[in-house]
Amino acid sequence: RAGSVRLRAGVEPLHSRCCAEHFSPEMSAETKFNADGYVHRTRKYDDLLDGKANYKGSLNFSAYQQGRDEQYLGVNGKNYYAKPWGNDSSNVQAVLNGPAYWKRVYYRENIAKRFWEEDQKAQKAEDAEAAKSASPIKKSASAPVLERLSDVPPADAYQGIKDSMKPFAERQGKPRIRAMQHGERLDFHNTLGHKYHMKAGGKNLTWDVSKQTHRSTPNEMRWILSNYFRTDTQAVLAGAGSEPNLHK
């Protein structure tokens, strides 16, 4: 018929050869790499939103992620080891970087509450299934008393430590910027002005610097602007870094 194309045996169509050239194994690996990266970014973004919802502007996202790492919590799929496993570095971190370790402990997930919520969902699904069936006695009604779930979520075993470490975890290591007034913007003198102050011989020495003619370096400008784009910008601009981070 007019317009029909007849192919000889053993001859591939031209578009098939073009597709085979365009979708090489290398291209497939690159496509998979980009797709996996998109999934990873999306999960981290969801974690960031959850962290901000719980800790508001004082969130330390790095410590938050470390405190919810499955290997650190001792969770491996459906198995619970109750101790770190795999490539967890919390033991080494406790020795080499104590402040970061205690921040990790502060953001540690209440794993008992997570298991309780999962059991609650399973119990509700079981009750709904029993309600649909013709059996007059539900499984939960005939189960031993010790197997019944409590209506109150379990308390966090680390809550006492978290309460005592809260000022340290939320303030230590943050830029020492005083609380900004309404409408006040960041500049060199309210962020890095301490560079012109020093202690010598028991005295506080201050350089006589002209604020009108001062010019910041490019690195200083980048650091000043970076404080607007932190996950804890709200706390930094409220002066959390300049407050005491330990109880006296």
Coordinates of N, CA and C in Angstrom, one line a residue:
R1 N 0.8 -1.2 0.0 CA 0.0 0.0 0.0 C 0.9 1.2 0.0
A2 N 0.3 2.3 -0.5 CA 1.0 3.6 -0.5 C 1.3 4.0 0.9
G3 N 2.5 4.5 1.2 CA 2.9 5.0 2.5 C 3.4 3.9 3.4
S4 N 3.2 2.6 3.1 CA 3.7 1.5 4.0 C 5.2 1.4 3.8
V5 N 5.9 0.9 4.8 CA 7.3 0.7 4.8 C 7.6 -0.8 5.1
R6 N 8.3 -1.4 4.2 CA 8.6 -2.8 4.3 C 10.1 -3.0 4.7
L7 N 10.3 -3.8 5.7 CA 11.6 -4.0 6.3 C 12.1 -5.4 5.9
R8 N 13.4 -5.4 5.5 CA 14.0 -6.7 5.2 C 14.4 -7.4 6.5
A9 N 14.4 -8.7 6.5 CA 14.7 -9.5 7.7 C 16.1 -9.2 8.1
G10 N 16.3 -8.9 9.5 CA 17.6 -8.7 10.0 C 18.0 -7.2 10.0
V11 N 17.2 -6.3 9.4 CA 17.5 -4.9 9.4 C 16.7 -4.1 10.4
E12 N 17.4 -3.4 11.3 CA 16.7 -2.6 12.3 C 16.2 -1.3 11.7
P13 N 15.1 -0.8 12.2 CA 14.6 0.5 11.8 C 15.6 1.6 12.2
L14 N 15.6 2.7 11.4 CA 16.6 3.7 11.7 C 16.4 4.3 13.1
H15 N 15.1 4.5 13.5 CA 14.9 5.1 14.8 C 15.3 4.2 15.9
S16 N 15.3 2.9 15.7 CA 15.8 2.0 16.8 C 17.3 2.1 17.0
R17 N 18.0 2.3 15.9 CA 19.4 2.4 16.0 C 19.7 3.8 16.7
C18 N 19.0 4.8 16.4 CA 19.2 6.1 17.0 C 18.9 6.1 18.5
C19 N 17.9 5.4 18.9 CA 17.5 5.3 20.3 C 18.6 4.5 21.0
A20 N 19.1 3.4 20.4 CA 20.2 2.6 21.0 C 21.4 3.4 21.2
E21 N 21.7 4.4 20.3 CA 22.9 5.2 20.5 C 22.7 6.2 21.6
H22 N 21.4 6.8 21.6 CA 21.2 7.8 22.6 C 21.1 7.3 24.0
F23 N 20.5 6.1 24.2 CA 20.4 5.5 25.5 C 21.4 4.4 25.7
S24 N 22.6 4.8 25.8 CA 23.7 3.9 26.1 C 23.8 3.6 27.6
P25 N 24.5 2.5 28.0 CA 24.6 2.2 29.4 C 25.1 3.4 30.2
E26 N 26.0 4.2 29.7 CA 26.5 5.3 30.4 C 25.4 6.3 30.7
M27 N 24.6 6.5 29.7 CA 23.4 7.5 29.8 C 22.4 6.9 30.9
S28 N 22.2 5.6 30.9 CA 21.3 5.0 31.8 C 21.8 5.2 33.2
A29 N 23.1 5.0 33.4 CA 23.7 5.2 34.8 C 23.6 6.7 35.2
E30 N 23.7 7.6 34.3 CA 23.6 9.0 34.6 C 22.2 9.4 34.9
T31 N 21.2 8.8 34.2 CA 19.8 9.0 34.4 C 19.4 8.5 35.8
K32 N 19.9 7.3 36.2 CA 19.6 6.7 37.5 C 20.2 7.6 38.6
F33 N 21.5 8.1 38.3 CA 22.1 8.9 39.3 C 21.3 10.2 39.6
N34 N 20.8 10.8 38.5 CA 20.0 12.0 38.7 C 18.7 11.7 39.4
A35 N 18.1 10.6 39.0 CA 16.8 10.2 39.7 C 17.0 10.0 41.1
D36 N 18.0 9.2 41.5 CA 18.3 8.9 42.9 C 18.6 10.2 43.7
G37 N 19.4 11.1 43.0 CA 19.7 12.4 43.7 C 18.4 13.2 44.0
Y38 N 17.5 13.2 43.0 CA 16.2 13.9 43.2 C 15.4 13.3 44.4
V39 N 15.4 12.0 44.5 CA 14.7 11.3 45.6 C 15.4 11.7 47.0
H40 N 16.7 11.7 47.0 CA 17.5 12.0 48.2 C 17.2 13.5 48.6
R41 N 17.2 14.4 47.6 CA 17.0 15.8 48.0 C 15.6 16.0 48.5
T42 N 14.6 15.3 47.9 CA 13.2 15.4 48.4 C 13.1 14.9 49.8
R43 N 13.7 13.8 50.1 CA 13.6 13.3 51.5 C 14.2 14.2 52.5
K44 N 15.4 14.8 52.1 CA 16.0 15.7 53.0 C 15.2 17.0 53.2
Y45 N 14.6 17.4 52.2 CA 13.7 18.6 52.3 C 12.6 18.3 53.2
D46 N 12.0 17.1 53.1 CA 10.9 16.8 54.0 C 11.4 16.7 55.4
D47 N 12.6 16.2 55.6 CA 13.1 16.1 57.0 C 13.4 17.5 57.5
L48 N 13.8 18.4 56.6 CA 14.0 19.8 57.1 C 12.7 20.5 57.5
L49 N 11.6 20.2 56.7 CA 10.3 20.8 57.1 C 9.9 20.2 58.4
D50 N 10.1 18.9 58.6 CA 9.7 18.3 59.9 C 10.5 18.9 61.1
G51 N 11.8 19.1 60.9 CA 12.6 19.6 61.9 C 12.2 21.1 62.3
K52 N 11.9 21.9 61.2 CA 11.5 23.3 61.5 C 10.2 23.3 62.2
A53 N 9.3 22.4 61.9 CA 8.0 22.3 62.5 C 8.1 22.0 64.0
N54 N 9.1 21.2 64.4 CA 9.3 20.8 65.8 C 10.2 21.8 66.6
Y55 N 11.2 22.3 65.9 CA 12.2 23.1 66.7 C 12.2 24.6 66.2
K56 N 11.3 24.9 65.3 CA 11.2 26.3 64.8 C 12.6 26.8 64.3
G57 N 12.9 28.1 64.6 CA 14.1 28.7 64.1 C 15.4 28.4 64.8
S58 N 15.3 27.5 65.8 CA 16.6 27.1 66.5 C 17.1 25.8 66.0
L59 N 16.6 25.3 64.9 CA 17.0 24.0 64.4 C 18.4 23.9 64.0
N60 N 19.1 22.9 64.4 CA 20.5 22.6 63.9 C 20.3 21.3 63.1
F61 N 20.2 21.5 61.8 CA 19.7 20.4 60.9 C 20.7 19.3 60.8
S62 N 22.0 19.6 60.9 CA 23.0 18.5 60.9 C 22.9 17.6 62.1
A63 N 22.7 18.2 63.3 CA 22.5 17.4 64.5 C 21.2 16.7 64.5
Y64 N 20.2 17.3 63.9 CA 18.9 16.7 63.8 C 18.9 15.5 62.9
Q65 N 19.6 15.5 61.8 CA 19.8 14.3 61.0 C 20.6 13.2 61.7
Q66 N 21.6 13.6 62.4 CA 22.4 12.6 63.0 C 21.6 11.9 64.2
G67 N 20.8 12.7 64.9 CA 20.0 12.1 66.0 C 18.9 11.2 65.5
R68 N 18.6 11.3 64.2 CA 17.5 10.4 63.7 C 18.0 9.4 62.7
D69 N 19.3 9.2 62.7 CA 19.9 8.2 61.8 C 19.6 6.8 62.3
E70 N 19.2 5.9 61.4 CA 18.7 4.6 61.8 C 19.8 3.8 62.5
Q71 N 21.1 3.9 62.0 CA 22.2 3.2 62.6 C 22.5 3.7 64.0
Y72 N 22.3 5.0 64.2 CA 22.6 5.5 65.5 C 21.5 5.1 66.5
L73 N 20.3 5.0 66.0 CA 19.1 4.6 66.9 C 19.1 3.1 67.1
G74 N 19.8 2.3 66.3 CA 19.8 0.9 66.5 C 18.7 0.2 65.7
V75 N 18.1 0.8 64.7 CA 17.1 0.2 63.9 C 17.6 -0.2 62.6
N76 N 17.3 -1.5 62.2 CA 17.7 -2.0 61.0 C 16.5 -2.7 60.3
G77 N 15.7 -2.0 59.5 CA 14.5 -2.5 59.0 C 13.4 -2.7 60.1
K78 N 13.0 -4.0 60.3 CA 12.1 -4.3 61.3 C 12.8 -4.8 62.6
N79 N 14.1 -4.8 62.6 CA 14.8 -5.3 63.7 C 15.3 -4.1 64.6
Y80 N 15.2 -4.2 65.9 CA 15.7 -3.2 66.8 C 16.8 -3.7 67.7
Y81 N 18.0 -3.2 67.5 CA 19.2 -3.7 68.2 C 19.4 -3.0 69.5
A82 N 18.7 -1.8 69.7 CA 18.9 -1.0 70.9 C 20.3 -0.5 71.1
K83 N 21.1 -0.5 70.1 CA 22.5 0.0 70.2 C 22.9 0.4 68.8
P84 N 23.9 1.3 68.6 CA 24.3 1.7 67.3 C 24.9 0.5 66.6
W85 N 24.8 0.5 65.3 CA 25.4 -0.6 64.4 C 25.9 0.0 63.1
G86 N 26.5 -0.8 62.3 CA 27.0 -0.4 61.0 C 28.1 0.7 61.0
N87 N 27.9 1.7 60.2 CA 28.9 2.8 60.1 C 28.6 3.9 61.0
D88 N 27.8 3.7 62.1 CA 27.6 4.8 63.0 C 28.9 5.3 63.7
S89 N 29.0 6.6 63.8 CA 30.2 7.2 64.3 C 30.0 8.0 65.6
S90 N 28.9 7.6 66.3 CA 28.6 8.4 67.6 C 29.6 8.2 68.6
N91 N 30.2 7.0 68.8 CA 31.2 6.7 69.8 C 32.5 7.5 69.5
V92 N 32.9 7.6 68.3 CA 34.1 8.4 67.9 C 33.8 9.8 68.1
Q93 N 32.6 10.3 67.7 CA 32.2 11.7 67.8 C 32.2 12.1 69.3
A94 N 31.8 11.2 70.2 CA 31.7 11.5 71.6 C 33.1 11.8 72.1
V95 N 34.1 11.2 71.5 CA 35.5 11.4 72.0 C 36.1 12.6 71.3
L96 N 36.0 12.7 70.0 CA 36.7 13.8 69.2 C 35.9 15.1 69.1
N97 N 34.6 15.0 69.2 CA 33.8 16.2 69.1 C 32.6 16.2 70.0
G98 N 32.9 16.4 71.3 CA 31.9 16.3 72.3 C 30.7 17.2 72.1
P99 N 30.9 18.5 71.8 CA 29.7 19.4 71.5 C 28.7 18.9 70.5
A100 N 29.3 18.4 69.4 CA 28.4 17.8 68.3 C 27.7 16.6 68.8
Y101 N 28.4 15.8 69.6 CA 27.7 14.6 70.1 C 26.5 14.9 71.0
W102 N 26.7 15.8 71.9 CA 25.6 16.2 72.8 C 24.4 16.8 72.0
K103 N 24.7 17.5 71.0 CA 23.6 18.1 70.1 C 22.9 16.9 69.4
R104 N 23.6 15.9 69.0 CA 23.0 14.7 68.4 C 22.0 14.1 69.4
V105 N 22.5 14.0 70.7 CA 21.7 13.4 71.7 C 20.4 14.2 72.0
Y106 N 20.6 15.5 71.9 CA 19.4 16.4 72.1 C 18.3 16.2 71.1
Y107 N 18.7 16.0 69.8 CA 17.8 15.8 68.8 C 17.4 14.3 68.5
R108 N 17.9 13.4 69.4 CA 17.6 12.0 69.3 C 16.1 11.7 69.3
E109 N 15.7 10.9 68.4 CA 14.3 10.6 68.3 C 13.8 9.7 69.4
N110 N 12.6 9.9 69.9 CA 12.1 9.0 70.9 C 11.6 7.7 70.2
I111 N 12.5 6.7 70.1 CA 12.2 5.5 69.3 C 11.1 4.7 69.9
A112 N 10.9 4.8 71.2 CA 9.8 4.0 71.9 C 8.4 4.6 71.4
K113 N 8.4 5.9 71.3 CA 7.1 6.6 70.8 C 6.9 6.2 69.3
R114 N 7.9 6.1 68.5 CA 7.7 5.7 67.1 C 7.1 4.3 67.1
F115 N 7.6 3.3 67.9 CA 7.1 2.0 67.9 C 5.7 1.9 68.4
W116 N 5.4 2.8 69.4 CA 4.0 2.9 70.0 C 3.0 3.4 68.9
E117 N 3.4 4.4 68.1 CA 2.6 4.9 67.1 C 2.3 3.8 66.0
E118 N 3.4 3.1 65.6 CA 3.2 2.0 64.7 C 2.3 0.9 65.2
D119 N 2.4 0.6 66.5 CA 1.5 -0.4 67.1 C 0.1 0.1 67.1
Q120 N -0.1 1.4 67.4 CA -1.5 1.9 67.4 C -2.1 1.8 66.0
K121 N -1.4 2.1 65.0 CA -1.9 2.0 63.6 C -2.3 0.6 63.3
A122 N -1.4 -0.4 63.7 CA -1.7 -1.8 63.4 C -2.9 -2.2 64.2
Q123 N -3.1 -1.7 65.5 CA -4.2 -2.1 66.3 C -5.5 -1.6 65.7
K124 N -5.5 -0.3 65.2 CA -6.7 0.2 64.5 C -7.1 -0.6 63.3
A125 N -6.1 -0.9 62.5 CA -6.3 -1.7 61.3 C -6.9 -3.1 61.7
E126 N -6.4 -3.7 62.7 CA -6.9 -5.0 63.2 C -8.4 -4.8 63.7
D127 N -8.7 -3.8 64.4 CA -10.0 -3.6 64.9 C -11.0 -3.3 63.8
A128 N -10.5 -2.6 62.7 CA -11.4 -2.4 61.6 C -11.7 -3.6 60.8
E129 N -10.7 -4.5 60.7 CA -10.8 -5.8 60.0 C -11.8 -6.7 60.8
A130 N -11.6 -6.7 62.2 CA -12.5 -7.5 63.0 C -14.0 -7.0 62.9
A131 N -14.2 -5.7 62.8 CA -15.5 -5.2 62.7 C -16.2 -5.6 61.4
K132 N -15.5 -5.8 60.4 CA -16.0 -6.2 59.1 C -16.4 -7.7 59.1
S133 N -15.6 -8.5 59.9 CA -15.8 -9.9 59.9 C -17.1 -10.3 60.7
A134 N -17.5 -11.6 60.6 CA -18.7 -12.0 61.4 C -18.3 -12.5 62.8
S135 N -17.1 -12.5 63.1 CA -16.7 -13.0 64.4 C -17.2 -12.1 65.5
P136 N -17.9 -12.6 66.6 CA -18.4 -11.7 67.6 C -17.3 -11.3 68.6
I137 N -16.2 -12.0 68.7 CA -15.2 -11.7 69.6 C -13.9 -11.2 68.9
K138 N -13.5 -10.0 69.1 CA -12.3 -9.5 68.5 C -11.1 -10.1 69.1
K139 N -10.0 -10.1 68.4 CA -8.8 -10.7 68.9 C -8.2 -10.0 70.1
S140 N -8.4 -8.6 70.0 CA -7.8 -7.8 71.1 C -8.6 -8.1 72.4
A141 N -9.8 -8.5 72.3 CA -10.6 -8.7 73.5 C -10.2 -10.0 74.2
S142 N -9.7 -11.0 73.5 CA -9.3 -12.2 74.1 C -7.8 -12.3 74.3
A143 N -7.1 -11.2 74.0 CA -5.6 -11.2 74.1 C -5.3 -11.0 75.6
P144 N -4.1 -11.5 76.0 CA -3.7 -11.2 77.4 C -3.6 -9.7 77.7
V145 N -3.7 -9.4 79.0 CA -3.7 -8.0 79.4 C -2.4 -7.3 79.1
L146 N -1.3 -8.1 79.2 CA 0.0 -7.5 79.0 C 0.3 -7.1 77.6
E147 N -0.5 -7.7 76.6 CA -0.3 -7.4 75.2 C -1.1 -6.2 74.8
R148 N -2.0 -5.7 75.6 CA -2.8 -4.6 75.2 C -2.0 -3.3 75.2
L149 N -2.2 -2.4 74.3 CA -1.5 -1.2 74.1 C -2.0 -0.1 75.1
S150 N -1.1 0.7 75.6 CA -1.4 1.8 76.4 C -1.9 3.0 75.6
D151 N -2.9 3.7 76.1 CA -3.4 4.9 75.4 C -2.4 6.1 75.5
V152 N -1.4 6.0 76.3 CA -0.5 7.1 76.6 C 0.8 6.7 75.9
P153 N 1.4 7.6 75.1 CA 2.7 7.3 74.5 C 3.8 7.2 75.6
P154 N 4.8 6.3 75.4 CA 5.9 6.2 76.4 C 6.7 7.4 76.5
A155 N 7.2 7.7 77.7 CA 8.0 8.9 77.9 C 9.4 8.7 77.3
D156 N 10.0 9.8 77.0 CA 11.4 9.7 76.4 C 12.4 9.5 77.5
A157 N 13.2 8.4 77.3 CA 14.2 8.1 78.4 C 15.3 9.1 78.4
Y158 N 15.5 9.9 77.3 CA 16.5 10.9 77.3 C 16.0 12.3 77.6
Q159 N 14.8 12.4 78.1 CA 14.2 13.8 78.2 C 14.9 14.6 79.3
G160 N 15.4 14.0 80.3 CA 16.2 14.7 81.4 C 17.4 15.3 80.8
I161 N 18.1 14.5 80.0 CA 19.4 15.0 79.4 C 19.1 16.1 78.4
K162 N 18.0 15.9 77.6 CA 17.6 16.9 76.6 C 17.3 18.3 77.3
D163 N 16.6 18.2 78.4 CA 16.2 19.4 79.1 C 17.4 20.2 79.6
S164 N 18.4 19.5 80.1 CA 19.6 20.1 80.6 C 20.5 20.6 79.5
M165 N 20.5 20.0 78.4 CA 21.4 20.3 77.3 C 20.7 21.3 76.3
K166 N 19.5 21.7 76.5 CA 18.8 22.5 75.5 C 19.5 23.9 75.3
P167 N 19.8 24.6 76.4 CA 20.5 25.9 76.1 C 21.8 25.7 75.3
F168 N 22.6 24.7 75.6 CA 23.8 24.4 74.9 C 23.6 24.0 73.5
A169 N 22.6 23.1 73.2 CA 22.3 22.6 71.9 C 21.8 23.7 71.0
E170 N 21.0 24.7 71.5 CA 20.4 25.7 70.7 C 21.2 27.0 70.5
R171 N 22.3 27.1 71.4 CA 23.1 28.4 71.3 C 24.6 28.2 71.0
Q172 N 25.2 27.1 71.4 CA 26.6 26.9 71.3 C 27.0 26.8 69.8
G173 N 28.0 27.6 69.4 CA 28.5 27.5 68.0 C 27.8 28.5 67.1
K174 N 26.7 29.1 67.5 CA 26.0 30.0 66.6 C 26.8 31.4 66.5
P175 N 26.7 32.1 65.5 CA 27.3 33.4 65.4 C 26.9 34.3 66.5
R176 N 27.9 35.0 67.1 CA 27.7 35.8 68.3 C 27.2 37.2 67.8
I177 N 25.9 37.2 67.4 CA 25.3 38.4 66.9 C 24.2 38.8 67.9
R178 N 24.2 40.1 68.3 CA 23.2 40.5 69.3 C 21.9 40.5 68.6
A179 N 20.8 40.6 69.4 CA 19.5 40.6 68.9 C 19.2 41.8 68.0
M180 N 18.7 41.6 66.8 CA 18.5 42.7 65.9 C 17.2 43.4 66.3
Q181 N 17.2 44.8 66.1 CA 16.0 45.5 66.3 C 15.1 45.4 65.0
H182 N 13.8 45.8 65.2 CA 12.9 45.7 64.1 C 13.4 46.6 62.9
G183 N 13.5 46.0 61.7 CA 14.0 46.7 60.5 C 15.5 46.9 60.4
E184 N 16.3 46.5 61.4 CA 17.7 46.6 61.4 C 18.3 45.5 60.5
R185 N 19.2 45.9 59.7 CA 19.9 44.9 58.8 C 21.3 44.6 59.3
L186 N 21.8 43.5 58.8 CA 23.1 43.1 59.2 C 24.2 43.9 58.5
D187 N 25.2 44.2 59.2 CA 26.4 44.9 58.6 C 27.6 44.4 59.3
F188 N 28.7 45.0 58.9 CA 30.0 44.5 59.5 C 30.0 44.8 61.0
H189 N 29.6 46.0 61.4 CA 29.8 46.4 62.8 C 28.8 45.7 63.8
N190 N 27.7 45.2 63.4 CA 26.9 44.4 64.3 C 27.0 42.9 64.1
T191 N 28.0 42.5 63.3 CA 28.2 41.0 63.2 C 29.7 40.7 63.4
L192 N 30.6 41.5 62.8 CA 32.0 41.2 62.9 C 32.8 42.3 63.6
G193 N 32.1 43.2 64.2 CA 32.8 44.3 64.9 C 33.8 43.9 65.9
H194 N 33.6 42.7 66.5 CA 34.5 42.3 67.5 C 35.9 42.0 67.0
K195 N 36.1 42.0 65.7 CA 37.5 41.9 65.1 C 38.4 43.0 65.5
Y196 N 37.8 44.1 65.8 CA 38.6 45.3 66.2 C 38.7 45.5 67.7
H197 N 38.3 44.4 68.5 CA 38.4 44.4 69.9 C 39.4 43.3 70.4
M198 N 40.1 43.6 71.4 CA 41.0 42.6 71.9 C 41.3 42.8 73.4
K199 N 41.7 41.7 74.0 CA 42.0 41.8 75.4 C 43.5 41.6 75.6
A200 N 44.2 42.6 76.3 CA 45.6 42.5 76.5 C 45.9 43.2 77.8
G201 N 46.7 42.5 78.7 CA 47.1 43.0 80.0 C 45.9 43.2 80.9
G202 N 44.8 42.4 80.7 CA 43.7 42.6 81.5 C 42.8 43.8 81.2
K203 N 43.0 44.3 80.0 CA 42.2 45.5 79.5 C 41.6 45.2 78.2
N204 N 40.4 45.7 78.0 CA 39.7 45.6 76.7 C 40.1 46.8 75.8
L205 N 40.8 46.4 74.8 CA 41.3 47.5 73.8 C 40.4 47.5 72.6
T206 N 40.1 48.7 72.2 CA 39.2 48.9 71.1 C 39.9 49.9 70.1
W207 N 40.0 49.4 68.8 CA 40.5 50.3 67.8 C 39.6 51.4 67.4
D208 N 40.1 52.5 67.1 CA 39.2 53.6 66.7 C 39.0 53.5 65.2
V209 N 37.9 52.9 64.8 CA 37.5 52.6 63.4 C 36.4 53.5 62.9
S210 N 36.6 54.1 61.8 CA 35.6 54.9 61.2 C 34.5 54.1 60.6
K211 N 33.3 54.2 61.1 CA 32.2 53.4 60.6 C 31.7 53.9 59.3
Q212 N 31.9 55.2 59.0 CA 31.4 55.7 57.8 C 32.3 55.3 56.6
T213 N 33.6 55.1 56.8 CA 34.5 54.8 55.7 C 34.9 53.4 55.6
H214 N 34.4 52.6 56.5 CA 34.8 51.1 56.6 C 34.3 50.4 55.3
R215 N 35.2 49.5 54.8 CA 34.8 48.7 53.6 C 35.1 47.3 54.0
S216 N 34.2 46.4 53.9 CA 34.3 45.0 54.2 C 35.0 44.2 53.0
T217 N 35.7 43.2 53.3 CA 36.3 42.3 52.3 C 35.2 41.4 51.7
P218 N 35.4 40.9 50.5 CA 34.4 40.0 49.9 C 34.1 38.8 50.8
N219 N 35.1 38.2 51.5 CA 34.8 37.1 52.4 C 33.9 37.5 53.5
E220 N 34.2 38.7 54.0 CA 33.3 39.2 55.1 C 31.9 39.4 54.7
M221 N 31.7 39.9 53.5 CA 30.4 40.2 53.0 C 29.6 38.9 52.7
R222 N 30.3 37.9 52.2 CA 29.7 36.6 52.0 C 29.2 36.0 53.4
W223 N 30.1 36.1 54.4 CA 29.7 35.6 55.7 C 28.5 36.3 56.3
I224 N 28.5 37.6 56.2 CA 27.4 38.4 56.7 C 26.1 38.0 56.0
L225 N 26.1 37.9 54.7 CA 24.9 37.6 54.0 C 24.4 36.1 54.3
S226 N 25.4 35.2 54.6 CA 25.0 33.8 54.8 C 24.1 33.7 56.0
N227 N 24.2 34.6 56.9 CA 23.3 34.5 58.1 C 21.9 34.7 57.8
Y228 N 21.5 35.2 56.7 CA 20.1 35.3 56.3 C 19.6 33.9 55.7
F229 N 20.5 33.0 55.4 CA 20.1 31.8 54.7 C 20.4 30.5 55.5
R230 N 20.4 30.6 56.8 CA 20.7 29.5 57.7 C 19.3 28.8 58.1
T231 N 19.4 27.6 58.5 CA 18.2 26.9 59.0 C 17.8 27.5 60.3
D232 N 18.7 28.1 61.0 CA 18.4 28.7 62.3 C 18.5 30.2 62.3
T233 N 18.2 30.8 61.2 CA 18.4 32.3 61.0 C 17.5 33.0 62.1
Q234 N 16.3 32.5 62.3 CA 15.4 33.1 63.3 C 16.1 33.3 64.6
A235 N 16.7 32.2 65.1 CA 17.4 32.2 66.4 C 18.6 33.1 66.4
V236 N 19.4 33.1 65.3 CA 20.6 33.9 65.2 C 20.3 35.4 65.2
L237 N 19.2 35.8 64.5 CA 18.9 37.2 64.5 C 18.2 37.6 65.8
A238 N 17.7 36.6 66.6 CA 17.2 36.9 67.9 C 18.3 37.0 69.0
G239 N 19.5 36.8 68.6 CA 20.6 36.9 69.5 C 20.9 35.7 70.3
A240 N 20.5 34.5 69.8 CA 20.8 33.2 70.6 C 22.2 32.9 70.7
G241 N 23.0 33.3 69.7 CA 24.5 33.0 69.8 C 25.2 33.9 70.8
S242 N 24.6 35.0 71.2 CA 25.3 35.9 72.2 C 24.8 35.7 73.6
E243 N 23.9 34.7 73.8 CA 23.4 34.4 75.1 C 24.2 33.3 75.8
P244 N 24.2 33.2 77.1 CA 24.9 32.1 77.7 C 24.3 30.8 77.3
N245 N 25.2 29.8 77.1 CA 24.7 28.5 76.6 C 24.8 27.4 77.7
L246 N 25.2 27.8 78.9 CA 25.3 26.9 80.0 C 24.6 27.5 81.3
H247 N 23.9 26.6 82.0 CA 23.3 27.1 83.3 C 24.4 27.3 84.3
K248 N 24.3 28.3 85.1 CA 25.3 28.6 86.2 C 24.7 28.2 87.5

